[in-house]
CSV table of C-alpha atoms in Angstrom, one decimal:
chain,number,residue,atom,x,y,z
A,8,MET,CA,-14.9,25.7,-5.0
A,9,PHE,CA,-13.7,22.9,-2.8
A,10,SER,CA,-11.1,22.7,0.0
A,11,PHE,CA,-9.2,19.7,1.3
A,12,ARG,CA,-8.1,19.0,4.9
A,13,LYS,CA,-7.2,16.2,7.3
A,14,ALA,CA,-10.3,14.5,8.6
A,15,CYS,CA,-11.3,14.9,12.3
A,16,ARG,CA,-13.3,12.6,14.5
A,17,SER,CA,-16.6,14.5,13.9
A,18,ASP,CA,-16.3,13.9,10.1
A,19,LEU,CA,-16.6,10.1,10.6
A,20,PRO,CA,-20.4,9.8,10.0
A,21,ALA,CA,-20.2,11.8,6.8
A,22,ILE,CA,-17.2,9.7,5.6
A,23,ILE,CA,-19.1,6.4,6.3
A,24,ASP,CA,-22.0,7.8,4.2
A,25,LEU,CA,-19.6,8.3,1.3
A,26,LEU,CA,-18.2,4.8,1.7
A,27,VAL,CA,-21.7,3.3,1.6
A,28,ASP,CA,-22.8,5.4,-1.4
A,29,ASP,CA,-20.6,3.4,-3.8
A,30,MET,CA,-21.1,0.7,-6.4
A,31,LEU,CA,-19.1,-1.8,-4.4
A,32,GLY,CA,-19.5,-0.3,-0.9
A,33,GLN,CA,-23.2,-0.9,-0.4
A,34,SER,CA,-22.7,-4.5,0.7
A,35,ARG,CA,-19.5,-3.9,2.6
A,36,GLU,CA,-20.4,-1.1,5.0
A,37,VAL,CA,-22.6,-0.7,8.0
A,38,VAL,CA,-24.6,2.4,8.7
A,39,SER,CA,-26.0,2.9,12.2
A,40,ASP,CA,-26.4,5.6,14.8
A,41,PRO,CA,-24.3,5.6,16.9
A,42,ILE,CA,-21.8,4.5,14.3
A,43,ASP,CA,-20.4,0.9,14.4
A,44,PRO,CA,-17.5,0.8,16.9
A,45,ARG,CA,-15.2,-0.8,14.3
A,46,TYR,CA,-15.2,2.5,12.4
A,47,GLU,CA,-14.2,4.3,15.6
A,48,GLN,CA,-11.4,1.9,16.2
A,49,ALA,CA,-10.2,2.2,12.6
A,50,PHE,CA,-10.3,6.0,12.8
A,51,ALA,CA,-8.2,5.9,16.0
A,52,ALA,CA,-5.6,3.6,14.4
A,53,ILE,CA,-5.3,5.9,11.4
A,54,ALA,CA,-5.0,9.0,13.6
A,55,ALA,CA,-2.3,7.3,15.7
A,56,ASP,CA,-0.1,6.5,12.7
A,57,GLN,CA,1.9,9.5,11.4
A,58,ASN,CA,2.3,7.7,8.1
A,59,GLN,CA,-1.5,7.8,7.4
A,60,LEU,CA,-3.5,10.8,6.3
A,61,LEU,CA,-7.2,10.5,6.1
A,62,ALA,CA,-8.5,13.5,4.2
A,63,VAL,CA,-11.9,15.1,3.3
A,64,ALA,CA,-13.0,17.4,0.6
A,65,VAL,CA,-15.5,20.1,1.7
A,66,ASP,CA,-17.7,22.4,-0.3
A,67,ARG,CA,-18.5,26.1,0.3
A,68,GLU,CA,-21.1,25.2,2.9
A,69,ASP,CA,-18.5,23.1,4.7
A,70,LYS,CA,-20.3,19.9,3.7
A,71,ILE,CA,-18.2,16.8,3.3
A,72,VAL,CA,-18.3,15.8,-0.4
A,73,GLY,CA,-15.3,13.5,-0.7
A,74,CYS,CA,-12.8,11.4,1.2
A,75,LEU,CA,-9.6,9.5,0.6
A,76,GLN,CA,-6.7,8.0,2.5
A,77,LEU,CA,-3.1,8.6,1.7
A,78,SER,CA,-0.4,6.3,3.2
A,79,PHE,CA,3.2,7.3,3.3
A,80,ILE,CA,5.2,4.0,2.9
A,81,PRO,CA,9.0,3.9,3.5
A,82,GLY,CA,10.9,1.3,1.5
A,83,LEU,CA,14.4,0.1,0.7
A,84,SER,CA,14.0,-0.5,-3.1
A,85,ARG,CA,15.0,2.2,-5.6
A,86,THR,CA,17.6,3.6,-3.2
A,87,GLY,CA,15.2,4.0,-0.3
A,88,MET,CA,12.2,5.5,-2.1
A,89,TRP,CA,9.1,6.5,-0.2
A,90,ARG,CA,5.8,5.8,-1.8
A,91,GLY,CA,2.5,7.6,-1.4
A,92,GLN,CA,-0.5,5.2,-1.7
A,93,ILE,CA,-4.0,6.4,-2.2
A,94,GLU,CA,-6.9,4.3,-1.0
A,95,SER,CA,-10.7,4.5,-0.5
A,96,VAL,CA,-11.3,7.5,-2.8
A,97,ARG,CA,-14.9,8.6,-2.8
A,98,VAL,CA,-16.7,11.6,-4.2
A,99,ALA,CA,-20.3,12.4,-3.4
A,100,ALA,CA,-22.7,11.5,-6.2
A,101,SER,CA,-23.9,15.2,-6.3
A,102,GLU,CA,-20.4,16.4,-7.1
A,103,ARG,CA,-19.3,14.0,-9.9
A,104,GLY,CA,-18.3,15.7,-13.1
A,105,THR,CA,-17.4,18.9,-11.3
A,106,GLY,CA,-13.6,18.4,-11.3
A,107,LEU,CA,-13.6,17.7,-7.6
A,108,GLY,CA,-12.0,14.2,-8.0
A,109,SER,CA,-9.1,15.5,-10.0
A,110,GLN,CA,-8.5,18.4,-7.7
A,111,PHE,CA,-8.6,16.1,-4.7
A,112,ILE,CA,-6.1,13.6,-6.3
A,113,GLU,CA,-3.7,16.4,-7.2
A,114,TRP,CA,-4.0,17.7,-3.6
A,115,ALA,CA,-3.0,14.3,-2.4
A,116,VAL,CA,-0.2,14.0,-4.8
A,117,GLU,CA,1.2,17.3,-3.5
A,118,ARG,CA,1.0,16.0,0.1
A,119,ALA,CA,2.9,12.9,-1.0
A,120,SER,CA,5.5,15.0,-2.8
A,121,GLU,CA,6.0,17.2,0.3
A,122,ARG,CA,6.7,14.1,2.3
A,123,GLY,CA,9.4,13.1,-0.1
A,124,CYS,CA,7.6,10.4,-2.1
A,125,GLN,CA,8.9,9.8,-5.6
A,126,LEU,CA,6.0,7.6,-6.6
A,127,VAL,CA,2.2,7.6,-6.0
A,128,GLN,CA,0.3,4.4,-6.4
A,129,LEU,CA,-3.2,3.0,-6.1
A,130,THR,CA,-5.2,0.1,-7.2
A,131,SER,CA,-8.6,0.2,-8.8
A,132,ASP,CA,-11.1,-2.6,-9.2
A,133,LYS,CA,-11.0,-3.7,-12.9
A,134,GLY,CA,-14.8,-3.4,-12.8
A,135,ARG,CA,-14.5,0.4,-12.2
A,136,SER,CA,-13.6,1.3,-15.8
A,137,ASP,CA,-14.5,5.0,-15.4
A,138,ALA,CA,-12.2,5.2,-12.4
A,139,ILE,CA,-9.3,3.7,-14.3
A,140,ARG,CA,-9.7,6.1,-17.2
A,141,PHE,CA,-9.9,8.9,-14.7
A,142,TYR,CA,-6.6,8.0,-13.1
A,143,GLU,CA,-4.9,7.5,-16.5
A,144,LYS,CA,-5.9,11.0,-17.5
A,145,LEU,CA,-4.2,12.2,-14.3
A,146,GLY,CA,-0.9,10.6,-15.4
A,147,PHE,CA,-1.2,7.2,-13.7
A,148,THR,CA,-0.1,4.2,-15.7
A,149,ALA,CA,-1.7,0.8,-15.3
A,150,SER,CA,1.7,-0.9,-15.4
A,151,HIS,CA,0.9,-3.4,-12.6
A,152,GLU,CA,-1.5,-6.2,-11.7
A,153,GLY,CA,-3.2,-5.5,-8.4
A,154,LEU,CA,-3.5,-8.8,-6.7
A,155,LYS,CA,-5.6,-9.4,-3.6
A,156,ARG,CA,-6.2,-12.4,-1.3
A,157,SER,CA,-8.9,-12.4,1.4
A,158,LEU,CA,-8.0,-13.9,4.7
B,21,MET,CA,14.9,-25.6,5.2
B,22,PHE,CA,14.5,-21.9,5.4
B,23,SER,CA,13.5,-19.7,8.3
B,24,PHE,CA,12.0,-16.2,8.3
B,25,ARG,CA,12.5,-13.3,10.7
B,26,LYS,CA,12.5,-9.5,11.0
B,27,ALA,CA,15.5,-7.9,9.4
B,28,CYS,CA,18.1,-6.2,11.5
B,29,ARG,CA,20.5,-3.5,10.5
B,30,SER,CA,23.4,-5.9,9.8
B,31,ASP,CA,21.3,-7.6,7.2
B,32,LEU,CA,21.1,-4.4,5.0
B,33,PRO,CA,24.1,-5.1,2.7
B,34,ALA,CA,22.7,-8.6,1.9
B,35,ILE,CA,19.2,-7.2,1.3
B,36,ILE,CA,20.6,-4.6,-1.1
B,37,ASP,CA,22.4,-7.3,-3.0
B,38,LEU,CA,19.0,-9.1,-3.4
B,39,LEU,CA,17.3,-5.9,-4.7
B,40,VAL,CA,20.1,-5.4,-7.3
B,41,ASP,CA,20.0,-9.0,-8.5
B,42,ASP,CA,16.6,-8.5,-10.2
B,43,MET,CA,15.3,-8.0,-13.7
B,44,LEU,CA,14.1,-4.5,-13.0
B,45,GLY,CA,16.3,-3.7,-10.0
B,46,GLN,CA,19.7,-3.5,-11.8
B,47,SER,CA,19.2,0.0,-13.1
B,48,ARG,CA,17.4,1.2,-9.9
B,49,GLU,CA,19.8,0.4,-7.1
B,50,VAL,CA,23.2,1.5,-6.0
B,51,VAL,CA,25.8,-1.0,-4.6
B,52,SER,CA,28.7,0.6,-2.7
B,53,ASP,CA,30.8,-0.1,0.4
B,54,PRO,CA,29.9,1.6,2.7
B,55,ILE,CA,26.3,1.4,1.6
B,56,ASP,CA,24.6,4.4,0.2
B,57,PRO,CA,23.2,6.5,3.1
B,58,ARG,CA,19.8,6.6,1.5
B,59,TYR,CA,19.4,2.9,2.3
B,60,GLU,CA,20.4,3.6,5.9
B,61,GLN,CA,17.8,6.3,6.2
B,62,ALA,CA,15.2,4.1,4.6
B,63,PHE,CA,16.0,1.2,7.0
B,64,ALA,CA,15.7,3.6,10.0
B,65,ALA,CA,12.3,4.9,8.7
B,66,ILE,CA,11.0,1.3,8.3
B,67,ALA,CA,12.3,0.3,11.8
B,68,ALA,CA,10.7,3.3,13.4
B,69,ASP,CA,7.2,2.5,12.0
B,70,GLN,CA,5.4,-0.2,13.9
B,71,ASN,CA,3.2,-0.8,10.9
B,72,GLN,CA,6.2,-1.9,8.7
B,73,LEU,CA,7.8,-5.3,8.9
B,74,LEU,CA,11.0,-5.8,6.8
B,75,ALA,CA,11.7,-9.5,6.8
B,76,VAL,CA,14.4,-11.8,5.6
B,77,ALA,CA,14.6,-15.5,4.7
B,78,VAL,CA,17.7,-17.3,5.8
B,79,ASP,CA,19.0,-20.8,4.8
B,80,ARG,CA,20.6,-23.4,7.1
B,81,GLU,CA,24.0,-21.6,7.0
B,82,ASP,CA,22.2,-18.4,8.1
B,83,LYS,CA,22.8,-16.9,4.7
B,84,ILE,CA,20.1,-14.3,3.6
B,85,VAL,CA,18.3,-15.7,0.6
B,86,GLY,CA,15.2,-13.6,0.4
B,87,CYS,CA,13.6,-10.4,1.6
B,88,LEU,CA,10.2,-8.7,1.6
B,89,GLN,CA,8.4,-5.9,3.2
B,90,LEU,CA,5.0,-6.2,4.8
B,91,SER,CA,3.0,-3.1,5.6
B,92,PHE,CA,0.0,-3.2,8.0
B,93,ILE,CA,-2.4,-0.5,6.8
B,94,PRO,CA,-5.4,0.6,8.9
B,95,GLY,CA,-8.4,1.8,6.9
B,96,LEU,CA,-12.1,2.8,7.3
B,97,SER,CA,-13.6,0.9,4.4
B,98,ARG,CA,-15.2,-2.5,4.8
B,99,THR,CA,-16.0,-1.7,8.4
B,100,GLY,CA,-12.6,-0.6,9.4
B,101,MET,CA,-10.6,-3.4,7.8
B,102,TRP,CA,-6.8,-3.6,8.1
B,103,ARG,CA,-4.8,-4.6,5.0
B,104,GLY,CA,-1.5,-6.4,4.8
B,105,GLN,CA,0.5,-5.2,1.8
B,106,ILE,CA,3.5,-7.0,0.5
B,107,GLU,CA,6.2,-5.1,-1.4
B,108,SER,CA,9.7,-5.7,-2.7
B,109,VAL,CA,9.7,-9.5,-2.6
B,110,ARG,CA,13.1,-10.9,-3.7
B,111,VAL,CA,14.4,-14.5,-3.7
B,112,ALA,CA,18.1,-15.3,-4.4
B,113,ALA,CA,18.7,-16.7,-7.9
B,114,SER,CA,20.3,-19.8,-6.3
B,115,GLU,CA,17.0,-20.6,-4.4
B,116,ARG,CA,14.4,-20.2,-7.1
B,117,GLY,CA,12.3,-23.2,-7.7
B,118,THR,CA,12.9,-24.5,-4.1
B,119,GLY,CA,9.6,-23.5,-2.7
B,120,LEU,CA,11.2,-20.7,-0.7
B,121,GLY,CA,9.0,-18.0,-2.3
B,122,SER,CA,5.7,-19.6,-1.5
B,123,GLN,CA,6.8,-20.5,2.1
B,124,PHE,CA,7.9,-16.9,2.5
B,125,ILE,CA,4.7,-15.4,1.2
B,126,GLU,CA,2.6,-17.8,3.4
B,127,TRP,CA,4.7,-16.7,6.4
B,128,ALA,CA,4.0,-13.1,5.6
B,129,VAL,CA,0.3,-13.9,5.2
B,130,GLU,CA,0.3,-15.4,8.7
B,131,ARG,CA,1.9,-12.3,10.1
B,132,ALA,CA,-0.8,-10.2,8.5
B,133,SER,CA,-3.5,-12.5,9.8
B,134,GLU,CA,-2.0,-12.2,13.4
B,135,ARG,CA,-2.3,-8.5,13.1
B,136,GLY,CA,-5.9,-8.7,12.2
B,137,CYS,CA,-5.7,-8.1,8.5
B,138,GLN,CA,-8.6,-9.5,6.5
B,139,LEU,CA,-7.0,-8.9,3.1
B,140,VAL,CA,-3.4,-9.2,1.8
B,141,GLN,CA,-2.6,-7.2,-1.3
B,142,LEU,CA,0.4,-6.6,-3.6
B,143,THR,CA,1.1,-5.3,-7.1
B,144,SER,CA,3.3,-7.0,-9.6
B,145,ASP,CA,4.7,-5.4,-12.8
B,146,LYS,CA,2.8,-6.7,-15.8
B,147,GLY,CA,6.2,-7.6,-17.3
B,148,ARG,CA,6.8,-10.1,-14.5
B,149,SER,CA,4.4,-12.8,-15.8
B,150,ASP,CA,6.1,-15.6,-13.8
B,151,ALA,CA,5.6,-13.6,-10.6
B,152,ILE,CA,1.9,-13.0,-11.4
B,153,ARG,CA,1.3,-16.8,-12.1
B,154,PHE,CA,3.1,-17.5,-8.8
B,155,TYR,CA,0.8,-15.2,-6.8
B,156,GLU,CA,-2.3,-16.6,-8.5
B,157,LYS,CA,-1.2,-20.1,-7.5
B,158,LEU,CA,-1.0,-18.8,-3.9
B,159,GLY,CA,-4.6,-17.7,-4.0
B,160,PHE,CA,-4.2,-14.1,-5.1
B,161,THR,CA,-6.7,-12.7,-7.7
B,162,ALA,CA,-5.6,-10.1,-10.2
B,163,SER,CA,-8.9,-8.2,-9.7
B,164,HIS,CA,-7.4,-4.7,-9.8
B,165,GLU,CA,-5.3,-2.5,-12.0
B,166,GLY,CA,-2.2,-1.4,-10.2
B,167,LEU,CA,-1.7,2.3,-11.2
B,168,LYS,CA,1.5,4.2,-10.6
B,169,ARG,CA,2.6,7.8,-11.2
B,170,SER,CA,6.2,8.9,-10.8
B,171,LEU,CA,6.8,12.3,-9.1
């Protein structure tokens, strides 16, 4: 059994551990104690923005075993449709295959629906073929190219 | 010569016209006078969110010939990286092939950079092959699948 809730400041070290424990994250993240101040700043920016929801999944022992970020994005197109956008989904290696990932995504989709979103979207690296199949099973369609440009 | 600026309320009818005049937009949008209140509500939600920039392109006669929305998204991953996300890019049919589109995207990329974003991202429908080539020429890489789920 897992439960899902908004992340609080004290969850930050556990969330960073999840970001690091990832095929692509190992070279991108910094683990230190105390944690890198850039993560503190980012957490504060997310917490200050009502249209961002950083969420964690916790197990029965209250251990953090997953994280994701949901952004609520207002827009004009499609007669003023709001979009929910999911980013930075991570599930602890110990919990993969338990159904946690799909429960967590469905929980996020419900939060988007509550906020009036009529579409939920995300991008997944084409190298993460397991992740893409996972999202397709959950009803997502890979209808778009996800284009990125580093600055 | 074109110039680019933040959209104001009085630009809304012209922006809706641009959204309608689009391969995929014709069936998705509603044109009426007065404009549909859902567009008014969406404009207000965008204007109230400091992390959204709805922008227009104007020609020498101050006519609106393009629009796009840029979202500034804070995040924890990659040591707290901000992303700029571009959505709902439209260029008036009369101005296609003039270089307006690439100038407008470069302007948006500069705004993202000013706000500290280290990545700019967007998704483009796989049916819009011209658009995808256009973004690739501007330095975007189609590294990700863009997955969508309607609610």
